[in-house]
Coordinates of C-alpha atoms in Angstrom, one line a residue:
X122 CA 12.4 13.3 -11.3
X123 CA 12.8 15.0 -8.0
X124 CA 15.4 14.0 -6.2
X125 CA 15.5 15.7 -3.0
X126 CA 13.5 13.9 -0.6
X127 CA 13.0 13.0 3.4
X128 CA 11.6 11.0 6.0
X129 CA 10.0 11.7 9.3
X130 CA 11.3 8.8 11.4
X131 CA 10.4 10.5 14.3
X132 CA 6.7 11.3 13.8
X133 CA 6.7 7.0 12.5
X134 CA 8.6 6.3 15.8
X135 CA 6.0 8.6 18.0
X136 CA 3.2 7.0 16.2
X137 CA 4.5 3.5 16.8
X138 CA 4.9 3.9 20.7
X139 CA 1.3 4.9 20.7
X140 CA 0.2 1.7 19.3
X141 CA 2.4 -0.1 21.2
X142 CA 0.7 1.1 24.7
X143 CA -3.1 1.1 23.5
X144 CA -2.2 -2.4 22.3
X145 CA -0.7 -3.3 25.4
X146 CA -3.7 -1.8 27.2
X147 CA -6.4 -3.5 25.9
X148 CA -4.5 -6.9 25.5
X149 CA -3.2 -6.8 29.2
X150 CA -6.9 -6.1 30.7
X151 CA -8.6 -8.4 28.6
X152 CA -6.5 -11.3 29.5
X153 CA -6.2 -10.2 33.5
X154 CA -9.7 -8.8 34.1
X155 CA -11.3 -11.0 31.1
X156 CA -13.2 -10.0 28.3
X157 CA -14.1 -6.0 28.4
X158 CA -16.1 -4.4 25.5
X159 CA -14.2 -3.9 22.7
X160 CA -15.0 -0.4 21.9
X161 CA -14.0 1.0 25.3
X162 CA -11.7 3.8 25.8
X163 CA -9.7 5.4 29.0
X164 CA -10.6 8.3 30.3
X165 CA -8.5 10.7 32.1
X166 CA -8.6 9.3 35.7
X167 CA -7.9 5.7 34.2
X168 CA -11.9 4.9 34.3
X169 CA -13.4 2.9 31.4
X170 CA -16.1 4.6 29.4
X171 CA -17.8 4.0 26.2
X172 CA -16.4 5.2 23.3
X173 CA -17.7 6.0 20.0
X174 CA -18.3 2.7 17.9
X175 CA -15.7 2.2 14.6
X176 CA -17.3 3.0 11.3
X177 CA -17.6 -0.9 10.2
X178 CA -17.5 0.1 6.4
X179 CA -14.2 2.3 6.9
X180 CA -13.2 -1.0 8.9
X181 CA -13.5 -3.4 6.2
X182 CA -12.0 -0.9 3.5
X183 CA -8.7 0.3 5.1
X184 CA -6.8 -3.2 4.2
X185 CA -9.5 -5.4 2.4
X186 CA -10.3 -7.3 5.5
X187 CA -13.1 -7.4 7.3
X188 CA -12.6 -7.9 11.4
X189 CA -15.2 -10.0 12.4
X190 CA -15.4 -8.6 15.9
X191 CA -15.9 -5.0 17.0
X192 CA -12.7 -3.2 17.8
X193 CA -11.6 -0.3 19.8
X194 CA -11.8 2.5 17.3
X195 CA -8.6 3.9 18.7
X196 CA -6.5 0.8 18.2
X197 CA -8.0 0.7 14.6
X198 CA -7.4 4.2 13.6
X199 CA -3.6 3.9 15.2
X200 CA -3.0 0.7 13.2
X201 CA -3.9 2.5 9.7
X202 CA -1.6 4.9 10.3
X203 CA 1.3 2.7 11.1
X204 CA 0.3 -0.1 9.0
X205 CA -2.1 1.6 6.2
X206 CA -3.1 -0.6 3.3
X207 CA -1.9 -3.9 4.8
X208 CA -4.2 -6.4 7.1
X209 CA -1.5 -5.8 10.0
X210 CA -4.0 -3.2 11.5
X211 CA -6.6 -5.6 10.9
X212 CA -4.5 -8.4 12.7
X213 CA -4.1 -5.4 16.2
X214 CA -7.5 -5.3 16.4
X215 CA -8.6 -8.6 16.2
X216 CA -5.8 -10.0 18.4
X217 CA -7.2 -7.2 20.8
X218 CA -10.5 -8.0 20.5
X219 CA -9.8 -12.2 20.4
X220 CA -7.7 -12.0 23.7
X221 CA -5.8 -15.3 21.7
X222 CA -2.6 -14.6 23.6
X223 CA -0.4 -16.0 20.4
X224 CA -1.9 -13.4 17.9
X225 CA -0.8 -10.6 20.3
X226 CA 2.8 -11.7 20.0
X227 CA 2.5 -12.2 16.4
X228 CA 1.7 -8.1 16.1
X229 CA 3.9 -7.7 19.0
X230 CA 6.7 -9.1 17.4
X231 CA 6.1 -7.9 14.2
X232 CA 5.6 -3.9 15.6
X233 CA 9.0 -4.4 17.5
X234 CA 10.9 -5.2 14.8
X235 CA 9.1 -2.6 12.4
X236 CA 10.2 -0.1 15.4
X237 CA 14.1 -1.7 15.6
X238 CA 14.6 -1.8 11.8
X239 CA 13.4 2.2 11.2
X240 CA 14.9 3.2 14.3
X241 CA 18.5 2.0 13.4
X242 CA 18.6 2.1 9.7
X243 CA 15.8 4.8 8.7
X244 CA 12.3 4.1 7.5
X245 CA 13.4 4.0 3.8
X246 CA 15.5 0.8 4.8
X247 CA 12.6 -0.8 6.9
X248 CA 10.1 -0.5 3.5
X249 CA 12.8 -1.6 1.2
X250 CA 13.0 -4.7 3.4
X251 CA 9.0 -5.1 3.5
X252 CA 9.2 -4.8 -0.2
X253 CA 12.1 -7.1 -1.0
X254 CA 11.4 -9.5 1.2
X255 CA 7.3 -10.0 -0.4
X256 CA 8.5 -10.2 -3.2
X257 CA 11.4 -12.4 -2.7
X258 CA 8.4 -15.0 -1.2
X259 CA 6.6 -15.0 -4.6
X260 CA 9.8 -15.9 -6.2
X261 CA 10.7 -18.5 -4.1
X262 CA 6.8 -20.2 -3.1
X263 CA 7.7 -19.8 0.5
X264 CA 5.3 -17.6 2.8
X265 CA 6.7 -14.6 4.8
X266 CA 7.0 -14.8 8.1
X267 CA 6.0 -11.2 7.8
X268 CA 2.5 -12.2 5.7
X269 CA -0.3 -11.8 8.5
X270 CA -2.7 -14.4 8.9
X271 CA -5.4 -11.9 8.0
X272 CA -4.2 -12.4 4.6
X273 CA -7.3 -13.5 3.9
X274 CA -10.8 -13.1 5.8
X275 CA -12.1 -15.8 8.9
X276 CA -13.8 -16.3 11.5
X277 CA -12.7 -15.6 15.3
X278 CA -12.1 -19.5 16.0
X279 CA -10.7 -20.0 13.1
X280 CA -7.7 -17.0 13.0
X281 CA -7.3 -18.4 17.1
X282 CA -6.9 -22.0 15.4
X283 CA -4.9 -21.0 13.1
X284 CA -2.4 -18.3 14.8
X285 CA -1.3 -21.8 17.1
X286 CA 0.2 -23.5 13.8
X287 CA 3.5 -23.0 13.0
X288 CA 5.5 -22.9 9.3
X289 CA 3.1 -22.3 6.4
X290 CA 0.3 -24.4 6.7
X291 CA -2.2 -21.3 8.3
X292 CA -2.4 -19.9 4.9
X293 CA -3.9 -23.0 3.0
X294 CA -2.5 -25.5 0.7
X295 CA -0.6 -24.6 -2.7
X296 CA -2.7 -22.7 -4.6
X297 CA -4.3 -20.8 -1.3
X298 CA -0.4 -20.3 -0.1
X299 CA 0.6 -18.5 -3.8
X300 CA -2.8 -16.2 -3.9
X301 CA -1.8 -15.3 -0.4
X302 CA 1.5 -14.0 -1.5
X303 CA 0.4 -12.2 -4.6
X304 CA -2.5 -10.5 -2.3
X305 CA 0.8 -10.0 0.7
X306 CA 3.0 -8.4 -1.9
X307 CA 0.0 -6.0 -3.1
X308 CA -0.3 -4.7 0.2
X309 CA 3.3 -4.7 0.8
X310 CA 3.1 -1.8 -2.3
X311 CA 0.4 -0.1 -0.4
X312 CA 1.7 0.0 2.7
X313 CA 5.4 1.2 1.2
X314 CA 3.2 3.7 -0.8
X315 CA 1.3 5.1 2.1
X316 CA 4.3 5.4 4.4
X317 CA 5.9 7.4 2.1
X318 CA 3.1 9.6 1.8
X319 CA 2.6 9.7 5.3
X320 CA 5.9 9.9 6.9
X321 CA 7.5 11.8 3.8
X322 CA 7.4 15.6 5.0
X323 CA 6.3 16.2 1.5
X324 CA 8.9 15.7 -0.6
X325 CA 8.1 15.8 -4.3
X326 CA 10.2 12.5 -4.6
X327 CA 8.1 10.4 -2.3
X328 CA 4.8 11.4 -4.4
X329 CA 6.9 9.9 -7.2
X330 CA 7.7 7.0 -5.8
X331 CA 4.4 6.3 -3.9
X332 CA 2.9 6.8 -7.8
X333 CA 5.1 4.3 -9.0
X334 CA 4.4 1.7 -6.1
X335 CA 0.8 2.0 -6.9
X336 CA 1.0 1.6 -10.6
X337 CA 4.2 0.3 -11.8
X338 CA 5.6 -1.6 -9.0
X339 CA 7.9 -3.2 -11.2
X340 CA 9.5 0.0 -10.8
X341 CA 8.6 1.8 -7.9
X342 CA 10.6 -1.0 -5.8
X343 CA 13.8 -0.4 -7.4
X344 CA 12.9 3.4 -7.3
X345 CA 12.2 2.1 -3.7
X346 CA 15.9 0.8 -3.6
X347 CA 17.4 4.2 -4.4
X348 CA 16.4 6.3 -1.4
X349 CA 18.8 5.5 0.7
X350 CA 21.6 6.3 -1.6
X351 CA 19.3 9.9 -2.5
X352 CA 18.8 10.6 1.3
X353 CA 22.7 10.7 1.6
X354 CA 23.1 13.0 -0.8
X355 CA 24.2 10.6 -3.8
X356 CA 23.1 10.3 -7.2
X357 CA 21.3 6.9 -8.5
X358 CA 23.1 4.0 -9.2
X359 CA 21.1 1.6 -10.6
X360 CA 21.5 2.7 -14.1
X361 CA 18.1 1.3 -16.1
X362 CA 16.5 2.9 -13.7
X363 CA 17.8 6.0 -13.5
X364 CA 17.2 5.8 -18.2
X365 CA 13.7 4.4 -17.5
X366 CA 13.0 7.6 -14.6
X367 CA 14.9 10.1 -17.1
X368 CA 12.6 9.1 -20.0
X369 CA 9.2 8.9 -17.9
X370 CA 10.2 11.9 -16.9
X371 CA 10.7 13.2 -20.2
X372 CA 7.6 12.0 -21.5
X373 CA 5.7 14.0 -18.9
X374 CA 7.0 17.4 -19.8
X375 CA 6.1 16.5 -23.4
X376 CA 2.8 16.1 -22.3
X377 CA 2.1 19.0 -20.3
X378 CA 3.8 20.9 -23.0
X379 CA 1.6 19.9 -25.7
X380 CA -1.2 20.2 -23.7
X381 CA -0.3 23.8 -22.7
X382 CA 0.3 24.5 -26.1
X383 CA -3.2 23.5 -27.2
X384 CA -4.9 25.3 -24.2
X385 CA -2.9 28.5 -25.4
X386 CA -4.3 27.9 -29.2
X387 CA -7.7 26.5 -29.0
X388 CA -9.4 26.4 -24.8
X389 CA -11.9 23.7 -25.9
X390 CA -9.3 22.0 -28.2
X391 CA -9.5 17.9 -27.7
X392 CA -12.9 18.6 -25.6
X393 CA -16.6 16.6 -26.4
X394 CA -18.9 20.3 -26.8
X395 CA -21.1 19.3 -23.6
X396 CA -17.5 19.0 -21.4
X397 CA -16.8 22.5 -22.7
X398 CA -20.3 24.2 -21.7
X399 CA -20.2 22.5 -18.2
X400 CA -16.8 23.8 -17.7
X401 CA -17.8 27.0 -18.5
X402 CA -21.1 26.6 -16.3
X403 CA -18.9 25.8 -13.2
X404 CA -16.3 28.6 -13.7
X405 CA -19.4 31.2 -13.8
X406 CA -20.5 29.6 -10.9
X407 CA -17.2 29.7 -9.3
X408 CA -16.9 33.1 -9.9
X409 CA -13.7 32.7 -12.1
X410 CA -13.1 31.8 -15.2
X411 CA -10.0 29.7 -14.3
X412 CA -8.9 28.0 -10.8
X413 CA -6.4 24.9 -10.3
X414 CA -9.4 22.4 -9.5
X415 CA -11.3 23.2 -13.3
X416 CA -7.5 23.5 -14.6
X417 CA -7.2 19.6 -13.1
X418 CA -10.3 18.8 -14.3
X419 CA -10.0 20.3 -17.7
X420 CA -6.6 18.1 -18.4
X421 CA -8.3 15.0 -16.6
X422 CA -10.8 15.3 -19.6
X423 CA -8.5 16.5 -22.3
X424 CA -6.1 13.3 -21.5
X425 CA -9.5 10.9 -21.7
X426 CA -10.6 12.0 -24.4
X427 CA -7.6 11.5 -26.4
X428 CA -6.4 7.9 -24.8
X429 CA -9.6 6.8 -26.1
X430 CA -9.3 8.3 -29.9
X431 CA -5.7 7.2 -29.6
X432 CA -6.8 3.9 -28.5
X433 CA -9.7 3.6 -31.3
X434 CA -7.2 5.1 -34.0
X435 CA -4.5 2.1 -33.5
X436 CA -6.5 -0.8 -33.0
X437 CA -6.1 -1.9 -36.8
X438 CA -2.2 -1.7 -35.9
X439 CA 0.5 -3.8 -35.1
X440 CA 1.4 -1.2 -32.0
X441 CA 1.3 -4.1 -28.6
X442 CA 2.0 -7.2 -31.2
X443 CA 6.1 -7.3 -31.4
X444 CA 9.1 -5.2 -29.9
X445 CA 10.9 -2.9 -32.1
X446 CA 14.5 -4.4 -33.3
X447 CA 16.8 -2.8 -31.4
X448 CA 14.9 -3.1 -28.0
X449 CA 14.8 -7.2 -28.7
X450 CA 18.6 -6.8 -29.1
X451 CA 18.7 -5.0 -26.1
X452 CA 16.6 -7.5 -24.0
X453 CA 18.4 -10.3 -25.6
X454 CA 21.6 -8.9 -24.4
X455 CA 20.9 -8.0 -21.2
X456 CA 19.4 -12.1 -21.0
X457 CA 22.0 -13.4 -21.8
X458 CA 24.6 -11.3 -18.6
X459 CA 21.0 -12.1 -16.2
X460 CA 22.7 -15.3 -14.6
X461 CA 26.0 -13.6 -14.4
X462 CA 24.2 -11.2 -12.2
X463 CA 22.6 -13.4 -10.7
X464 CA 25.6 -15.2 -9.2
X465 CA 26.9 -11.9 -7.9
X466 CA 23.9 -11.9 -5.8
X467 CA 22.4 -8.8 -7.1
X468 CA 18.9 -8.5 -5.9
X469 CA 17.1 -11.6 -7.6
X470 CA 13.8 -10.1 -5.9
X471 CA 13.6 -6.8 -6.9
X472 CA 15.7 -6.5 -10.7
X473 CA 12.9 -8.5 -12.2
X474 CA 12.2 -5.8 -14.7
X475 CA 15.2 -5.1 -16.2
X476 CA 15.0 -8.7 -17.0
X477 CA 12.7 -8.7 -19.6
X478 CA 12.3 -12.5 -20.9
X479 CA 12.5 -13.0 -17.4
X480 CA 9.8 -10.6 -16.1
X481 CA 7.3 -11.4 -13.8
X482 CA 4.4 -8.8 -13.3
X483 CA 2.9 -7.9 -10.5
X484 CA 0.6 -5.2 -11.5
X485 CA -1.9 -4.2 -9.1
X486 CA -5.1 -5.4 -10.1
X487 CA -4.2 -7.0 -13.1
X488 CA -3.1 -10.8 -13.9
X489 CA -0.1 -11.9 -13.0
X490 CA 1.7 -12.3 -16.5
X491 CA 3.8 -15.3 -16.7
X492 CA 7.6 -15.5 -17.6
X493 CA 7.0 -16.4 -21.1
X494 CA 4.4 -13.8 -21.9
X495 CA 6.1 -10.5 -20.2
X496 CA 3.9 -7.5 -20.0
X497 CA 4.3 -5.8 -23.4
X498 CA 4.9 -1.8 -22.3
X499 CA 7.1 -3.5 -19.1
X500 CA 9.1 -5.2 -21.7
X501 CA 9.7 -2.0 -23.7
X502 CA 10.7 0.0 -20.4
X503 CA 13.4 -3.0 -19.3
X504 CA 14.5 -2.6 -23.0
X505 CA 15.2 1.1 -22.5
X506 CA 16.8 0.1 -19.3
X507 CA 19.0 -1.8 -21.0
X508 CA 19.8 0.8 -23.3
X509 CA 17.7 0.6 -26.2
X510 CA 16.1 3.8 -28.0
X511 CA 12.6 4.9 -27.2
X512 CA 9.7 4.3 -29.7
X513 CA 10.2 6.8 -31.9
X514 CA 6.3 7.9 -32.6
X515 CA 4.6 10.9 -31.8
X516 CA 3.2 11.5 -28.3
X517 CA -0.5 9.7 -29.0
X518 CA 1.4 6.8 -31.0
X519 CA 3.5 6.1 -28.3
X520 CA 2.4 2.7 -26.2
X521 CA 4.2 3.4 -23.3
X522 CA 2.3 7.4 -23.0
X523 CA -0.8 5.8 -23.8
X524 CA -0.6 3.0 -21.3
X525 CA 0.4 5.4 -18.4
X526 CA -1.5 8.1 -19.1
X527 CA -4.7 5.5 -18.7
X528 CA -3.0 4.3 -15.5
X529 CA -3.0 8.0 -14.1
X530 CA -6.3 8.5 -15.6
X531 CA -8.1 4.9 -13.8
X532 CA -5.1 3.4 -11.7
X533 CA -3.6 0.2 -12.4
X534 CA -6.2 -2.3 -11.5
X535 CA -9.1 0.0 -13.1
X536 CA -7.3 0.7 -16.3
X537 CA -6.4 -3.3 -16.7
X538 CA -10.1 -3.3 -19.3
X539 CA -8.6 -0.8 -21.2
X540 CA -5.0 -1.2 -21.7
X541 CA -5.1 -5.4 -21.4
X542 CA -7.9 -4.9 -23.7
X543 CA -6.4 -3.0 -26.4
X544 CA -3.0 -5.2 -26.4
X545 CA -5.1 -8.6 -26.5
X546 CA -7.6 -6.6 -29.0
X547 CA -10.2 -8.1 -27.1
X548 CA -13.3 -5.5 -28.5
X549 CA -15.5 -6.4 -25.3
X550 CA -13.0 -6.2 -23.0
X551 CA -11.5 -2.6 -24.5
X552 CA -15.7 -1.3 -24.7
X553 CA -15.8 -2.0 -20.9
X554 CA -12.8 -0.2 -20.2
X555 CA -13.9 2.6 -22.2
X556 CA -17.1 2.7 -20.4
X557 CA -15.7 2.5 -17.0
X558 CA -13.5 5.6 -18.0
X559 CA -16.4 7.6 -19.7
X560 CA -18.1 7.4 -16.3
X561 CA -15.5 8.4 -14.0
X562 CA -15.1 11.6 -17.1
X563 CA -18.7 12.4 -16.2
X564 CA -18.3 12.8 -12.6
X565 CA -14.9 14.9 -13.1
X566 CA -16.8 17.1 -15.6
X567 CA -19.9 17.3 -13.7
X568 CA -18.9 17.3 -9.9
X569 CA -14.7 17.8 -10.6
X570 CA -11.9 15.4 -10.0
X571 CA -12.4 15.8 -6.0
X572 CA -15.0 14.2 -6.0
X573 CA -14.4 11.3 -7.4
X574 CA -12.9 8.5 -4.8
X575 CA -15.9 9.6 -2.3
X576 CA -18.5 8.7 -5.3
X577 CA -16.7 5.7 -6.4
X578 CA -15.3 3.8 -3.8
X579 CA -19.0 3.4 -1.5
X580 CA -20.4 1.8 -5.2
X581 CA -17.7 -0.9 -5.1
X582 CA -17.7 -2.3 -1.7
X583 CA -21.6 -3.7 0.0
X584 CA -23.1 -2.9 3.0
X585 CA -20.9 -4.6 6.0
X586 CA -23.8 -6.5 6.7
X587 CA -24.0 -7.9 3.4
X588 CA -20.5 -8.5 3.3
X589 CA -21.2 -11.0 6.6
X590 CA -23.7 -13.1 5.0
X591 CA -21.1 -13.9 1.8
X592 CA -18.9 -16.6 2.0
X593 CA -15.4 -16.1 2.1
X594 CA -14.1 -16.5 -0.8
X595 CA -16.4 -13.9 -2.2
X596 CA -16.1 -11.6 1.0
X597 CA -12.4 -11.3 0.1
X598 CA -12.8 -11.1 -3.7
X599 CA -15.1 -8.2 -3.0
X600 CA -12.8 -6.6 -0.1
X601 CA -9.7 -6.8 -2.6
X602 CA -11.5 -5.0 -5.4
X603 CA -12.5 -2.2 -2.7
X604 CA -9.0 -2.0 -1.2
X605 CA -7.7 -1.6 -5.1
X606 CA -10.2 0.9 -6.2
X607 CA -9.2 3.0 -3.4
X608 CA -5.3 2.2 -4.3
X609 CA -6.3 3.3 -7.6
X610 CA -7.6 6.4 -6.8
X611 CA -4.6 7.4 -4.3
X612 CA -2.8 7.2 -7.4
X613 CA -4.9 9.4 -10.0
X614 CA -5.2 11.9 -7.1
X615 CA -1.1 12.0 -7.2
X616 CA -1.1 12.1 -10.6
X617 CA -3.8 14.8 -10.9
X618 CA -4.1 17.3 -8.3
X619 CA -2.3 19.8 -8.9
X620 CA -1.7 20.9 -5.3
X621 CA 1.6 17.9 -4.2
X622 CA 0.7 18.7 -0.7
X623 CA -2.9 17.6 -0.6
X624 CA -2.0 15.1 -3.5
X625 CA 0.2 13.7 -0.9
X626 CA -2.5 13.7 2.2
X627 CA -5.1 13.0 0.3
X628 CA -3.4 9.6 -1.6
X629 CA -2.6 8.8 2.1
X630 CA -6.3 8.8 3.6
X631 CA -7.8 6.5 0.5
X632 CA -4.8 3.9 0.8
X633 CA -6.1 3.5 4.6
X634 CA -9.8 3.5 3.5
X635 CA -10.2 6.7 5.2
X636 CA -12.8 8.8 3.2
X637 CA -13.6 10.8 6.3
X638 CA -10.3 11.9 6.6
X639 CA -10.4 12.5 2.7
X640 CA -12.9 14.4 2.7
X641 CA -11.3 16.7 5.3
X642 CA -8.3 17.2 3.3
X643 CA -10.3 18.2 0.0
X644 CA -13.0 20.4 1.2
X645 CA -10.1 22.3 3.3
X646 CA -8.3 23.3 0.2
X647 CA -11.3 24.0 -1.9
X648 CA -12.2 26.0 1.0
X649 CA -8.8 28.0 0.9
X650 CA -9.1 28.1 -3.0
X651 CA -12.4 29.6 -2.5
X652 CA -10.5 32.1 0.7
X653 CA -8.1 33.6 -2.1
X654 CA -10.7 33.8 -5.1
X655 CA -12.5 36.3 -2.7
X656 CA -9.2 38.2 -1.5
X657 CA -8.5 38.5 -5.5
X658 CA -12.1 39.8 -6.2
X659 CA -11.9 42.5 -3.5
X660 CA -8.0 43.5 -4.5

């Protein structure tokens, strides 16, 4: 793994400010001249205007909430890129739009000490903070003071009901309070995620980590945890992690090895014959036989097609059903020193997975797996943490290759039919999975990889106006599933593209719900891929 990294503090900083006044603005002349229409804007003599009404879809995706009232689309778009994939930018534009003077210092507090934390100790330090301290609430069963009360959807009078009541009683009783902190510590991923994306200056280590937040958070946090020490020039000290990011990263260059080897051999080697003649048809059309978006494409098909034989192959094995020896020894071990390290205070909140019996999951997407059933390929990872040796079986044996390759291939939450499926050998559940991933295969063969999040995401989410007519529980169950799919996709665009720059802008614009802005980003580069096909045709 990379380990040379940055981040743009200063561009976060600028960005923040910015908020800051149009928040300020629309919240000081809404309470002193009274209620103004929320999608105003300034001109440049200081004369209100009408501005362009907020895409309400885009609205609803960027955090999984829906804002109830209209919102200056300024305010909105400033509060994704500060806040992206959390409901804080939903929570600056409805305390704009409410004029409920408690919600605007709720996000006023909560933006002053974003800007205080990042501007003293760095914007690594603010996230690992955000992260730790999510999490540490799901430990412990107590809310967040930083958990918004758009955790979950409601009404105008209600959020201005609710944003008067003090300690945890906003968010529901007990089992409301604990879906609230699974759903808080989510988007705490997604917003560490997109931050790093954002405000990176596009380090290779921050797609890294950003990949890892999205799909194995277990793992990405403490990844999380080692910036600071990398951003001063040190090496990693957290040692399982530095084994379980040396092997991952071995396991990687295996991969493209053997795959390179097999395109060297055999092009059409591990390819369906109809995935091989629309290649081909495409290239023509293209006007080259090989560019880096068929190349992604070609290896986004080559890897699903052989997850699912692997899959298929192994399901009459006990792969998924018991640990190796030596990695039980090694999780036994490290058991048995967890309350030693406990009472030296060593991170309770974020060393969960080196902890295997202890594990607690929070996989994006997927259900929460309880301490006595730990998540079977999280297990093996804490055990190579801890020291043991890695499975010894060939590439497509290998439970841990299989189970991340899917996750590149669908993203955590999308991939949960698949993977969850083949552990639990649940034949329904796996055919679903499979499905899900032949379909998103036929749009990468037929349209390319691209294209994907812009065909996928508008299927998952209904029209805002249907989305009002739902009842809440089903408006947020429906708004979560968006908000993941588009999570999901940020991380199979980092994982596939084979550009890190627009990997990086482009998992940035579908953690916000952006897929305007998304669609900017790609069609530029296919536009400069097409720019240098014609320069090398006419050399």
């Amino acid at each position: 793994m990379d380990e040379t990294h940055a981040m743009d503090v200063i561009d976060f900083l600028q960005s923040a400010y910015r908020l800051k006044r149009r928040f300020a603005m629309l919240v000081n002349r809404r309470i002193g001249c009274g209620a103004l229409p929320a999608t105003s804007a300034t001109s440049a003599t200081g004369a209100i205007k009408p501005a362009e009404p907020p895409d309400t879809r885009l609205m609803s995706a960027a955090s999984g909430r829906l804002i109830g009232a209209p919102a200056d689309k300024r305010l909105f778009i400033l509060s994704g890129m500060v806040y992206g994939g959390s409901a804080w930018s939903a929570m600056f534009c409805a305390a704009a739009s409410t004029m409920e003077e408690s919600l605007a210092n709720e996000c006023n507090a909560f933006l002053l000490d974003s800007v205080a934390t990042v501007d003293e100790l760095g914007l690594d330090a603010w996230l690992r903070s955000m992260v730790d301290d999510a999490r540490q609430a799901v430990f412990t069963g107590v809310p967040s003071c930083r958990m918004p009360l758009l955790i979950r959807s409601m009404g105008d009078a209600k959020l201005v009901r609710q944003s008067r009541v003090r300690g945890s009683i906003p968010y529901g009783d007990r089992k409301l309070q604990g879906e609230a902190m699974l759903e808080h510590c989510d988007q705490t991923y997604r917003l560490a995620a997109h931050s790093l994306l954002q405000w990176g200056g596009g380090a290779p280590l921050n797609n890294d980590v950003a990949f890892a937040l999205l799909v194995r958070p277990n793992i990405g946090a403490a990844l999380l945890r080692e910036h600071r020490s990398l951003r001063v020039g040190g090496a990693m000290r957290d040692v399982p992690v530095r084994r379980i990011a040396r092997y991952l990263t071995c396991l990687n260059a295996q991969a493209d090895r053997q795959y390179a080897w097999m395109r060297a051999k055999r092009r059409s080697f591990g390819l369906l014959p109809s995935d091989v003649a629309v290649l081909d048809r495409r290239a023509v059309g293209s006007g080259r036989t090989s560019t880096p978006m068929l190349e992604s494409d070609r290896r986004y098909l080559f890897d699903a097609r052989h997850v699912i034989a692997a899959y298929r192959n192994l399901w009459d094995s006990p792969m998924g059903r018991a640990l190796p020896v030596g990695m039980a020894k090694a999780l036994h071990a490290s058991h048995d020193g967890s309350a030693k390290r406990d009472r030296a205070g060593r991170d309770i909140a974020g060393r969960d997975f080196a902890d295997g019996g202890r594990a607690v999951s929070f996989r994006i997407g997927g259900s929460a797996q309880s301490a006595a059933v730990p998540d079977f390929v999280e297990t093996m990872l804490a055990s190579i943490g801890c020291g043991a040796d890695p499975p010894d079986e060939s590439l497509w044996r290998n439970p841990i290759h299989l189970r991340l390759t899917a996750e590149s291939l669908l993203g955590a939450a999308s991939a949960a039919d698949l993977t969850d499926g083949f552990s639990a050998r649940d034949r329904d559940r796996f055919e679903y999975g499979v499905a899900c991933l032949e379909r998103i295969a036929a749009i990468v063969r037929d349209e390319g990889l691209a294209t994907v999040p812009t065909r996928l995401a508008p299927s998952i989410c209904p029209h805002f106006g249907e989305l009002k007519r739902l009842p809440m529980s089903e408006r947020d169950r429906r708004l979560r599933s968006h908000a993941r799919v588009e999570s999901d996709m940020a991380a199979v665009m980092l994982a596939r593209l084979s550009n890190p720059n627009v990997a990086r802008q482009a998992g940035a614009a579908l953690i916000r719900g952006d897929l305007t802005a998304y669609g900017t980003i790609v069609g530029a580069w296919r536009e400069r891929l097409r720019e240098q096909t014609r320069c090398v045709a006419f050399a």
